Tab-separated table of C-alpha atoms in Angstrom:
chain	number	residue	atom	x	y	z
A	1441	MET	CA	0.000	0.000	0.000
A	1442	MET	CA	1.336	3.420	-0.983
A	1443	THR	CA	2.301	5.693	1.915
A	1444	LEU	CA	1.375	9.373	1.988
A	1445	GLN	CA	4.986	10.425	1.496
A	1446	GLU	CA	5.392	8.105	-1.507
A	1447	PHE	CA	2.189	9.494	-2.999
A	1448	LEU	CA	3.309	13.105	-2.530
A	1449	LYS	CA	6.767	12.483	-3.987
A	1450	LYS	CA	5.175	11.038	-7.112
A	1451	GLN	CA	2.628	13.842	-7.454
A	1452	PHE	CA	4.878	16.842	-6.837
A	1453	ASP	CA	6.819	16.779	-10.084
A	1454	GLU	CA	6.923	18.687	-13.372
A	1455	GLU	CA	3.484	17.275	-14.254
A	1456	LEU	CA	1.721	19.019	-11.330
A	1457	MET	CA	-0.947	21.535	-12.316
A	1458	LEU	CA	-2.886	22.289	-9.118
A	1459	ALA	CA	-3.294	20.939	-5.580
A	1460	VAL	CA	-5.816	21.855	-2.864
A	1461	LEU	CA	-5.924	21.192	0.886
A	1462	SER	CA	-9.481	21.383	2.258
A	1463	GLY	CA	-11.841	19.982	4.887
A	1464	GLN	CA	-10.806	22.340	7.680
A	1465	ARG	CA	-10.405	20.709	11.095
A	1466	SER	CA	-8.601	23.288	13.183
A	1467	LYS	CA	-10.805	25.442	15.421
A	1468	GLU	CA	-8.166	28.148	15.797
A	1469	LYS	CA	-9.397	31.589	14.766
A	1470	ASP	CA	-6.577	32.256	12.279
A	1471	ALA	CA	-6.455	28.745	10.798
A	1472	PRO	CA	-6.809	28.650	6.991
A	1473	SER	CA	-10.028	27.208	5.561
A	1474	ARG	CA	-8.364	26.126	2.321
A	1475	VAL	CA	-4.902	26.067	0.719
A	1476	ARG	CA	-4.334	26.207	-3.033
A	1477	ILE	CA	-0.902	25.051	-4.276
A	1478	ARG	CA	0.586	25.715	-7.705
A	1479	PRO	CA	4.078	25.687	-9.246
A	1480	ILE	CA	5.786	29.034	-9.843
A	1481	LYS	CA	9.241	30.226	-10.935
A	1482	LEU	CA	11.300	32.025	-8.328
A	1483	LYS	CA	14.823	33.223	-9.163
A	1484	GLY	CA	14.911	30.889	-12.155
A	1485	SER	CA	13.922	27.757	-10.206
A	1486	VAL	CA	10.568	25.992	-9.923
A	1487	CYS	CA	9.032	26.075	-6.460
A	1488	TYR	CA	5.500	25.807	-5.044
A	1489	GLN	CA	3.287	28.638	-3.865
A	1490	ALA	CA	0.718	27.836	-1.164
A	1491	SER	CA	-2.151	30.348	-1.089
A	1492	SER	CA	-3.990	30.053	2.230
A	1493	THR	CA	-7.507	31.450	2.616
A	1494	VAL	CA	-7.901	32.929	6.111
A	1495	GLY	CA	-11.271	34.613	6.472
A	1496	THR	CA	-11.492	37.011	3.530
A	1497	LYS	CA	-7.696	37.222	3.121
A	1498	VAL	CA	-5.389	35.084	0.979
A	1499	LEU	CA	-1.827	34.636	2.281
A	1500	HIS	CA	0.997	33.378	0.030
A	1501	SER	CA	4.059	31.308	1.003
A	1502	ASN	CA	6.677	29.730	-1.272
A	1503	TYR	CA	8.277	26.309	-0.726
A	1504	THR	CA	10.794	23.992	-2.337
A	1505	ARG	CA	9.615	20.535	-3.420
A	1506	GLU	CA	10.836	18.945	-0.191
A	1507	GLU	CA	9.305	21.711	1.912
A	1508	ILE	CA	5.880	21.525	0.247
A	1509	ILE	CA	5.768	17.737	0.756
A	1510	SER	CA	6.531	18.234	4.466
A	1511	TYR	CA	3.956	21.054	4.619
A	1512	VAL	CA	1.176	18.869	3.182
A	1513	GLU	CA	2.099	15.929	5.439
A	1514	ALA	CA	2.008	18.168	8.523
A	1515	ASN	CA	-1.367	19.674	7.612
A	1516	LEU	CA	-3.224	16.417	6.922
A	1517	GLY	CA	-4.715	14.191	9.576
A	1518	GLU	CA	-3.837	15.675	12.943
A	1519	GLY	CA	-3.159	19.019	11.257
A	1520	CYS	CA	-5.638	21.498	9.781
A	1521	PHE	CA	-7.211	19.479	6.958
A	1522	SER	CA	-8.865	16.156	6.182
A	1523	GLN	CA	-8.679	16.254	2.376
A	1524	PHE	CA	-5.991	16.714	-0.250
A	1525	GLN	CA	-6.712	16.773	-3.969
A	1526	ILE	CA	-4.152	17.125	-6.712
A	1527	GLN	CA	-4.385	17.468	-10.479
A	1528	GLY	CA	-1.579	16.551	-12.866
A	1529	ARG	CA	-1.217	16.366	-16.635
A	1530	CYS	CA	-1.844	12.592	-16.669
A	1531	VAL	CA	-2.951	11.659	-13.145
A	1532	ASP	CA	-5.267	13.063	-10.480
A	1533	GLY	CA	-4.965	12.046	-6.851
A	1534	THR	CA	-7.013	12.294	-3.644
A	1535	VAL	CA	-6.175	11.737	0.027
A	1536	LEU	CA	-8.986	11.486	2.600
A	1537	VAL	CA	-8.245	11.304	6.327
A	1538	SER	CA	-10.891	9.977	8.701
A	1539	LYS	CA	-11.504	11.346	12.209
A	1540	LYS	CA	-9.484	8.394	13.547
A	1541	GLY	CA	-6.547	9.277	11.301
A	1542	ARG	CA	-7.009	6.572	8.678
A	1543	GLN	CA	-5.733	7.665	5.280
A	1544	THR	CA	-7.357	6.650	1.998
A	1545	ILE	CA	-5.302	7.379	-1.115
A	1546	LYS	CA	-6.778	7.206	-4.616
A	1547	VAL	CA	-5.119	7.792	-7.985
A	1548	LYS	CA	-6.938	8.258	-11.314
A	1549	LYS	CA	-5.338	8.378	-14.741
A	1550	HIS	CA	-6.794	10.529	-17.529
A	1551	SER	CA	-5.909	11.736	-21.011
A	1552	VAL	CA	-2.830	13.953	-21.227
A	1553	LEU	CA	-3.561	17.651	-20.702
A	1554	GLU	CA	-1.646	20.610	-22.033
A	1555	PRO	CA	1.344	21.370	-19.773
A	1556	VAL	CA	0.852	24.135	-17.258
A	1557	ARG	CA	2.738	27.304	-18.087
A	1558	ILE	CA	4.710	28.073	-14.951
A	1559	GLN	CA	4.715	31.812	-14.374
A	1560	ALA	CA	7.273	33.961	-12.618
A	1561	HIS	CA	6.426	34.940	-9.030
A	1562	ASN	CA	6.214	38.643	-9.934
A	1563	ARG	CA	4.281	38.047	-13.138
A	1564	VAL	CA	1.626	40.316	-14.571
A	1565	LYS	CA	-1.896	39.033	-13.885
A	1566	GLN	CA	-2.554	36.031	-16.143
A	1567	TYR	CA	-6.163	35.341	-17.060
A	1568	ILE	CA	-7.510	31.876	-17.874
A	1569	LEU	CA	-9.119	33.304	-21.011
A	1570	LYS	CA	-6.475	35.559	-22.536
A	1571	GLU	CA	-6.846	38.707	-24.570
A	1572	GLY	CA	-5.490	38.122	-28.051
A	1573	THR	CA	-6.850	34.569	-28.207
A	1574	VAL	CA	-10.153	34.578	-30.072
A	1575	VAL	CA	-12.924	32.871	-28.119
A	1576	PRO	CA	-16.039	32.602	-30.359
A	1577	PHE	CA	-18.690	33.019	-27.672
A	1578	LEU	CA	-16.952	36.129	-26.316
A	1579	VAL	CA	-17.055	37.631	-29.810
A	1580	ASP	CA	-20.765	36.908	-30.249
A	1581	LEU	CA	-21.569	38.155	-26.756
A	1582	GLY	CA	-19.794	41.437	-27.514
A	1583	VAL	CA	-16.876	41.079	-25.086
A	1584	MET	CA	-14.078	40.899	-27.685
A	1585	ASN	CA	-13.685	41.646	-31.387
A	1586	ARG	CA	-12.750	39.151	-34.111
A	1587	GLU	CA	-9.042	39.806	-33.546
A	1588	GLY	CA	-9.317	38.870	-29.872
A	1589	LYS	CA	-9.104	42.405	-28.480
A	1590	ILE	CA	-11.382	43.143	-25.524
A	1591	HIS	CA	-13.779	46.027	-26.134
A	1592	ASN	CA	-13.051	48.957	-23.828
A	1593	THR	CA	-16.562	48.819	-22.374
A	1594	SER	CA	-16.284	45.070	-21.678
A	1595	TYR	CA	-13.141	44.799	-19.528
A	1596	ASP	CA	-15.191	44.495	-16.331
A	1597	LYS	CA	-17.159	41.628	-17.847
A	1598	PHE	CA	-13.919	39.993	-19.086
A	1599	LYS	CA	-12.397	40.209	-15.592
A	1600	GLN	CA	-15.604	38.859	-14.052
A	1601	ILE	CA	-15.632	35.841	-16.379
A	1602	ASN	CA	-11.991	35.029	-15.613
A	1603	ARG	CA	-12.500	35.467	-11.886
A	1604	PHE	CA	-15.413	33.054	-12.023
A	1605	LEU	CA	-13.288	30.486	-13.871
A	1606	GLU	CA	-10.624	30.806	-11.177
A	1607	PHE	CA	-13.234	29.744	-8.606
A	1608	ILE	CA	-14.013	26.715	-10.781
A	1609	GLU	CA	-10.333	25.921	-11.231
A	1610	ASP	CA	-10.002	25.525	-7.460
A	1611	ILE	CA	-12.705	22.853	-7.289
A	1612	LEU	CA	-11.638	20.773	-10.311
A	1613	PRO	CA	-10.402	17.901	-8.108
A	1614	ALA	CA	-13.977	17.504	-6.799
A	1615	LEU	CA	-15.295	16.768	-10.315
A	1616	SER	CA	-15.046	13.229	-11.691
A	1617	ARG	CA	-13.107	12.445	-14.865
A	1618	GLU	CA	-14.511	8.927	-15.066
A	1619	ARG	CA	-18.046	9.825	-16.189
A	1620	GLU	CA	-20.238	12.595	-17.514
A	1621	ILE	CA	-20.772	15.337	-14.955
A	1622	THR	CA	-23.957	17.400	-14.885
A	1623	ILE	CA	-23.994	21.131	-14.125
A	1624	LEU	CA	-27.125	23.235	-13.634
A	1625	ASP	CA	-27.025	27.005	-14.012
A	1626	PHE	CA	-30.136	28.516	-12.447
A	1627	GLY	CA	-31.043	31.993	-13.679
A	1628	CYS	CA	-28.432	31.890	-16.444
A	1629	GLY	CA	-29.590	35.111	-18.179
A	1630	LYS	CA	-27.438	36.020	-21.192
A	1631	SER	CA	-25.150	33.141	-20.138
A	1632	TYR	CA	-21.718	34.752	-20.345
A	1633	LEU	CA	-20.566	32.537	-17.501
A	1634	THR	CA	-22.459	29.461	-18.688
A	1635	PHE	CA	-20.652	29.509	-22.021
A	1636	ALA	CA	-17.388	30.232	-20.201
A	1637	MET	CA	-17.902	27.166	-17.970
A	1638	TYR	CA	-18.520	24.901	-20.942
A	1639	TYR	CA	-15.576	26.292	-22.905
A	1640	TYR	CA	-13.213	26.014	-19.944
A	1641	LEU	CA	-14.273	22.594	-18.656
A	1642	HIS	CA	-14.953	20.826	-21.962
A	1643	VAL	CA	-12.722	22.537	-24.544
A	1644	LEU	CA	-9.733	23.517	-22.411
A	1645	LYS	CA	-9.818	20.901	-19.611
A	1646	GLU	CA	-11.466	18.053	-21.590
A	1647	TYR	CA	-14.062	17.076	-18.973
A	1648	ASP	CA	-17.101	15.106	-20.148
A	1649	ILE	CA	-19.797	17.549	-19.079
A	1650	ARG	CA	-23.444	18.362	-19.609
A	1651	ILE	CA	-24.603	21.866	-18.708
A	1652	ILE	CA	-28.233	22.979	-18.461
A	1653	GLY	CA	-29.012	26.685	-18.258
A	1654	LEU	CA	-32.397	27.695	-16.841
A	1655	ASP	CA	-34.067	31.100	-17.073
A	1656	LEU	CA	-37.569	32.602	-17.318
A	1657	LYS	CA	-36.884	34.789	-20.379
A	1658	SER	CA	-37.817	32.775	-23.473
A	1659	ASP	CA	-36.178	35.163	-25.976
A	1660	VAL	CA	-32.864	34.981	-24.117
A	1661	ILE	CA	-33.055	31.187	-23.912
A	1662	HIS	CA	-33.788	30.953	-27.646
A	1663	HIS	CA	-30.731	33.082	-28.470
A	1664	CYS	CA	-28.455	31.062	-26.172
A	1665	ASN	CA	-29.571	27.787	-27.781
A	1666	GLU	CA	-28.796	29.245	-31.200
A	1667	LEU	CA	-25.278	30.127	-30.082
A	1668	SER	CA	-24.768	26.701	-28.496
A	1669	ARG	CA	-25.683	24.987	-31.766
A	1670	LYS	CA	-23.466	27.372	-33.719
A	1671	TYR	CA	-20.398	26.403	-31.658
A	1672	GLY	CA	-21.189	22.689	-31.734
A	1673	TYR	CA	-21.620	22.548	-27.960
A	1674	ASP	CA	-23.692	19.361	-28.039
A	1675	LYS	CA	-24.082	19.065	-24.262
A	1676	LEU	CA	-24.938	22.677	-23.508
A	1677	GLU	CA	-28.668	23.380	-23.567
A	1678	PHE	CA	-30.909	26.161	-22.291
A	1679	LEU	CA	-34.451	25.774	-20.996
A	1680	VAL	CA	-37.236	28.128	-19.976
A	1681	GLY	CA	-38.195	27.368	-16.387
A	1682	ASP	CA	-38.447	28.400	-12.763
A	1683	ILE	CA	-35.894	27.427	-10.132
A	1684	ALA	CA	-38.467	26.324	-7.572
A	1685	ASP	CA	-40.297	23.954	-9.931
A	1686	TYR	CA	-37.443	22.405	-11.917
A	1687	GLU	CA	-37.397	18.589	-11.765
A	1688	GLY	CA	-35.616	17.736	-15.012
A	1689	VAL	CA	-32.729	15.714	-13.554
A	1690	ARG	CA	-32.178	13.250	-10.731
A	1691	GLU	CA	-28.461	13.697	-10.100
A	1692	VAL	CA	-26.393	16.876	-10.330
A	1693	ASP	CA	-22.669	17.369	-9.753
A	1694	MET	CA	-22.523	21.159	-9.641
A	1695	VAL	CA	-25.155	23.860	-9.175
A	1696	VAL	CA	-24.494	27.452	-10.187
A	1697	THR	CA	-26.847	30.282	-9.297
A	1698	LEU	CA	-25.756	33.821	-10.146
A	1699	HIS	CA	-27.863	36.821	-9.154
A	1700	ALA	CA	-31.032	34.812	-8.591
A	1701	CYS	CA	-33.285	37.368	-6.919
A	1702	ASP	CA	-34.114	37.143	-3.202
A	1703	THR	CA	-35.445	33.695	-2.152
A	1704	ALA	CA	-34.863	32.229	-5.638
A	1705	THR	CA	-31.300	31.723	-4.399
A	1706	ASP	CA	-32.648	29.724	-1.449
A	1707	PHE	CA	-34.681	27.461	-3.723
A	1708	ALA	CA	-31.598	26.839	-5.866
A	1709	LEU	CA	-29.434	26.055	-2.824
A	1710	ALA	CA	-32.090	23.720	-1.407
A	1711	LYS	CA	-32.288	21.913	-4.755
A	1712	ALA	CA	-28.508	21.542	-4.781
A	1713	VAL	CA	-28.458	20.084	-1.274
A	1714	GLY	CA	-31.289	17.697	-2.186
A	1715	TRP	CA	-29.291	16.449	-5.166
A	1716	ASN	CA	-26.134	16.054	-3.024
A	1717	ALA	CA	-24.329	18.254	-5.549
A	1718	LYS	CA	-20.567	18.028	-5.173
A	1719	VAL	CA	-20.088	21.766	-5.732
A	1720	ILE	CA	-22.287	24.841	-5.292
A	1721	LEU	CA	-21.383	28.302	-6.600
A	1722	SER	CA	-23.828	31.067	-5.727
A	1723	VAL	CA	-23.783	34.848	-6.106
A	1724	PRO	CA	-26.919	36.012	-4.216
A	1725	CYS	CA	-28.899	39.101	-5.171
A	1726	CYS	CA	-31.638	41.343	-3.731
A	1727	GLN	CA	-31.798	39.819	-0.243
A	1728	HIS	CA	-35.101	41.326	0.927
A	1729	GLU	CA	-36.567	38.506	3.009
A	1730	LEU	CA	-34.892	39.069	6.378
A	1731	ASN	CA	-35.082	42.827	6.022
A	1732	GLY	CA	-38.847	42.466	6.214
A	1733	GLN	CA	-38.742	39.936	9.063
A	1734	MET	CA	-36.595	41.947	11.466
A	1735	GLN	CA	-39.271	43.874	13.360
A	1736	ARG	CA	-39.089	45.678	16.670
A	1737	GLU	CA	-40.649	42.652	18.368
A	1738	GLY	CA	-37.433	40.702	17.724
A	1739	ALA	CA	-35.515	40.045	20.927
A	1740	GLY	CA	-32.294	41.528	19.567
A	1741	TYR	CA	-33.703	44.566	17.811
A	1742	ASP	CA	-32.996	47.122	20.561
A	1743	LYS	CA	-29.386	45.984	20.932
A	1744	LEU	CA	-28.844	46.542	17.194
A	1745	ALA	CA	-30.813	49.790	16.978
A	1746	PRO	CA	-27.765	51.792	15.728
A	1747	ILE	CA	-27.993	49.686	12.569
A	1748	LEU	CA	-31.616	48.639	12.326
A	1749	ASP	CA	-33.134	52.088	12.912
A	1750	TYR	CA	-31.688	53.312	9.602
A	1751	GLY	CA	-33.148	51.914	6.398
A	1752	LEU	CA	-29.983	51.785	4.323
A	1753	LEU	CA	-27.912	50.198	7.096
A	1754	LYS	CA	-30.665	47.739	7.954
A	1755	GLU	CA	-30.894	46.683	4.293
A	1756	ARG	CA	-27.160	46.029	4.054
A	1757	PHE	CA	-27.089	44.257	7.410
A	1758	ALA	CA	-29.981	42.031	6.328
A	1759	ALA	CA	-28.202	41.133	3.080
A	1760	LEU	CA	-24.999	40.100	4.901
A	1761	LEU	CA	-27.010	38.228	7.542
A	1762	THR	CA	-28.906	36.345	4.823
A	1763	ASP	CA	-25.729	35.163	3.120
A	1764	GLY	CA	-24.014	34.306	6.401
A	1765	LEU	CA	-26.958	32.100	7.418
A	1766	ARG	CA	-26.989	30.481	3.981
A	1767	ALA	CA	-23.335	29.560	4.446
A	1768	LYS	CA	-24.097	28.064	7.874
A	1769	TYR	CA	-27.035	26.055	6.535
A	1770	LEU	CA	-24.748	24.601	3.852
A	1771	GLU	CA	-22.190	23.695	6.525
A	1772	GLN	CA	-24.952	21.903	8.450
A	1773	SER	CA	-25.699	19.961	5.260
A	1774	GLY	CA	-22.163	18.597	4.959
A	1775	TYR	CA	-20.486	21.249	2.808
A	1776	GLU	CA	-17.204	23.036	3.326
A	1777	THR	CA	-18.391	26.581	2.642
A	1778	GLN	CA	-16.527	29.785	1.879
A	1779	VAL	CA	-17.791	33.344	1.495
A	1780	LEU	CA	-15.572	34.942	-1.139
A	1781	GLU	CA	-15.253	38.242	-2.957
A	1782	PHE	CA	-16.406	37.711	-6.535
A	1783	ILE	CA	-15.118	40.901	-8.157
A	1784	ASP	CA	-14.054	44.328	-6.942
A	1785	MET	CA	-16.624	46.691	-5.516
A	1786	GLU	CA	-16.140	49.242	-8.292
A	1787	HIS	CA	-17.507	46.765	-10.808
A	1788	THR	CA	-20.738	45.804	-9.010
A	1789	PRO	CA	-22.134	45.855	-5.459
A	1790	LYS	CA	-23.214	42.202	-5.863
A	1791	ASN	CA	-19.754	40.903	-5.057
A	1792	ILE	CA	-20.227	38.011	-2.615
A	1793	LEU	CA	-19.876	34.435	-3.836
A	1794	LEU	CA	-20.740	31.370	-1.758
A	1795	ARG	CA	-18.614	28.375	-2.729
A	1796	ALA	CA	-19.528	25.050	-1.132
A	1797	VAL	CA	-17.835	21.677	-1.689
A	1798	LYS	CA	-19.492	18.486	-0.425
A	1799	THR	CA	-17.562	16.697	2.325
A	1800	ASN	CA	-20.430	14.769	4.008
A	1801	GLN	CA	-19.159	16.115	7.331
A	1802	ALA	CA	-21.465	18.652	8.980
A	1803	LYS	CA	-19.496	21.415	10.680
A	1804	GLN	CA	-19.932	21.233	14.422
A	1805	GLY	CA	-21.565	24.255	15.994
A	1806	SER	CA	-23.250	25.556	12.836
A	1807	GLU	CA	-26.709	24.410	13.879
A	1808	SER	CA	-26.568	26.054	17.294
A	1809	GLN	CA	-25.142	29.265	15.798
A	1810	VAL	CA	-28.020	29.486	13.347
A	1811	TRP	CA	-30.611	28.792	16.046
A	1812	GLU	CA	-29.234	31.433	18.429
A	1813	CYS	CA	-29.107	34.018	15.639
A	1814	ARG	CA	-32.673	33.283	14.547
A	1815	LYS	CA	-33.924	33.479	18.131
A	1816	PHE	CA	-32.069	36.727	18.809
A	1817	LEU	CA	-33.486	38.518	15.759
A	1818	GLY	CA	-36.844	36.744	15.479
A	1819	ILE	CA	-36.247	35.555	11.902
A	1820	ASP	CA	-37.050	32.418	9.899
A	1821	PRO	CA	-34.869	32.219	6.754
A	1822	MET	CA	-36.318	30.545	3.669
A	1823	LEU	CA	-33.372	28.192	3.150
A	1824	GLY	CA	-33.868	26.740	6.625
A	1825	VAL	CA	-37.573	26.224	5.928
A	1826	LEU	CA	-36.820	24.471	2.636
A	1827	LEU	CA	-34.124	22.235	4.086
A	1828	ASP	CA	-36.329	21.260	7.036
A	1829	LYS	CA	-39.126	20.448	4.598
A	1830	GLY	CA	-36.770	18.313	2.525
A	1831	THR	CA	-35.681	16.420	5.637
A	1832	GLU	CA	-39.291	15.718	6.611
A	1833	SER	CA	-40.177	14.386	3.164
């Protein structure tokens, strides 16, 4: 049986593309929730950069090959994390550590991918989709011209698309290469990001995927289907439908919901949990529900009067509270959940992204935290109602 050190020595070589430590175990306040590892060039030599997510901050540290192997060993099991996933050009690997310290190591071979281009440590920002490389759907959607130049008015959209793909890049080890994976995009709209997902996962990364985009606007859906056929994207389809009522599939690997208004986000998240989706990516929008529920009768209202007595502050507080509770509900449902900044504030105020990866281990304390918060403010969030209903049925 392969030891952890033997596994790491084989994986950390010139074929490495990306590695991720996850499944946080440490209860220390400043402990990282996730560590992303990639090869970089530093002073002419290849080393490994570990990017640790601590709260809303990302901290970077550089290691030699021997140091990064020791770092991963120290942080698995009795350390901070219970999972390690690694992607290489020919082989992907996973290490799972049980609560009793038992290690399960799995290795999967796949078709050879393009080699990763190792960038210098002080490199200029490199986007996944690069300006100068013509991407057909970006041309048709008005982001770039036919020479690959980004239109001046579309740089924010171009940055947003690439930022979204970076979030997907981090969770690639959670997606199977051995079968078709199904992705649902609720409230897809004009589908900039839906097309980007398909292009990135299927064309660039060669995953066998099926993506379904769902939206209420029939004219938009018709146009997106026309574009999908034009590009030969056989497994990308768009349907007219409502999030709450959709029952078109039985199993889903990833659920994406971007700017679904108010409780539509909650219905999408509840659907994802019901399907045991491996990954959830959600950018909430228009969080009105709790703003209306927080009345003066709530036990905690007087203590928060400096915020809740002022409409604008109350609205923003309610939006943050809504998304914080959503994250906790996902943790209760066995997801490792992060609240991340999607894009900079100057581009849009809707800049929070919830990223949840299924671990089947409910985070201890989440349930009591949610209950105390609800009791204090006298609120009953929709996602909790939906998840309780799903449990009863």
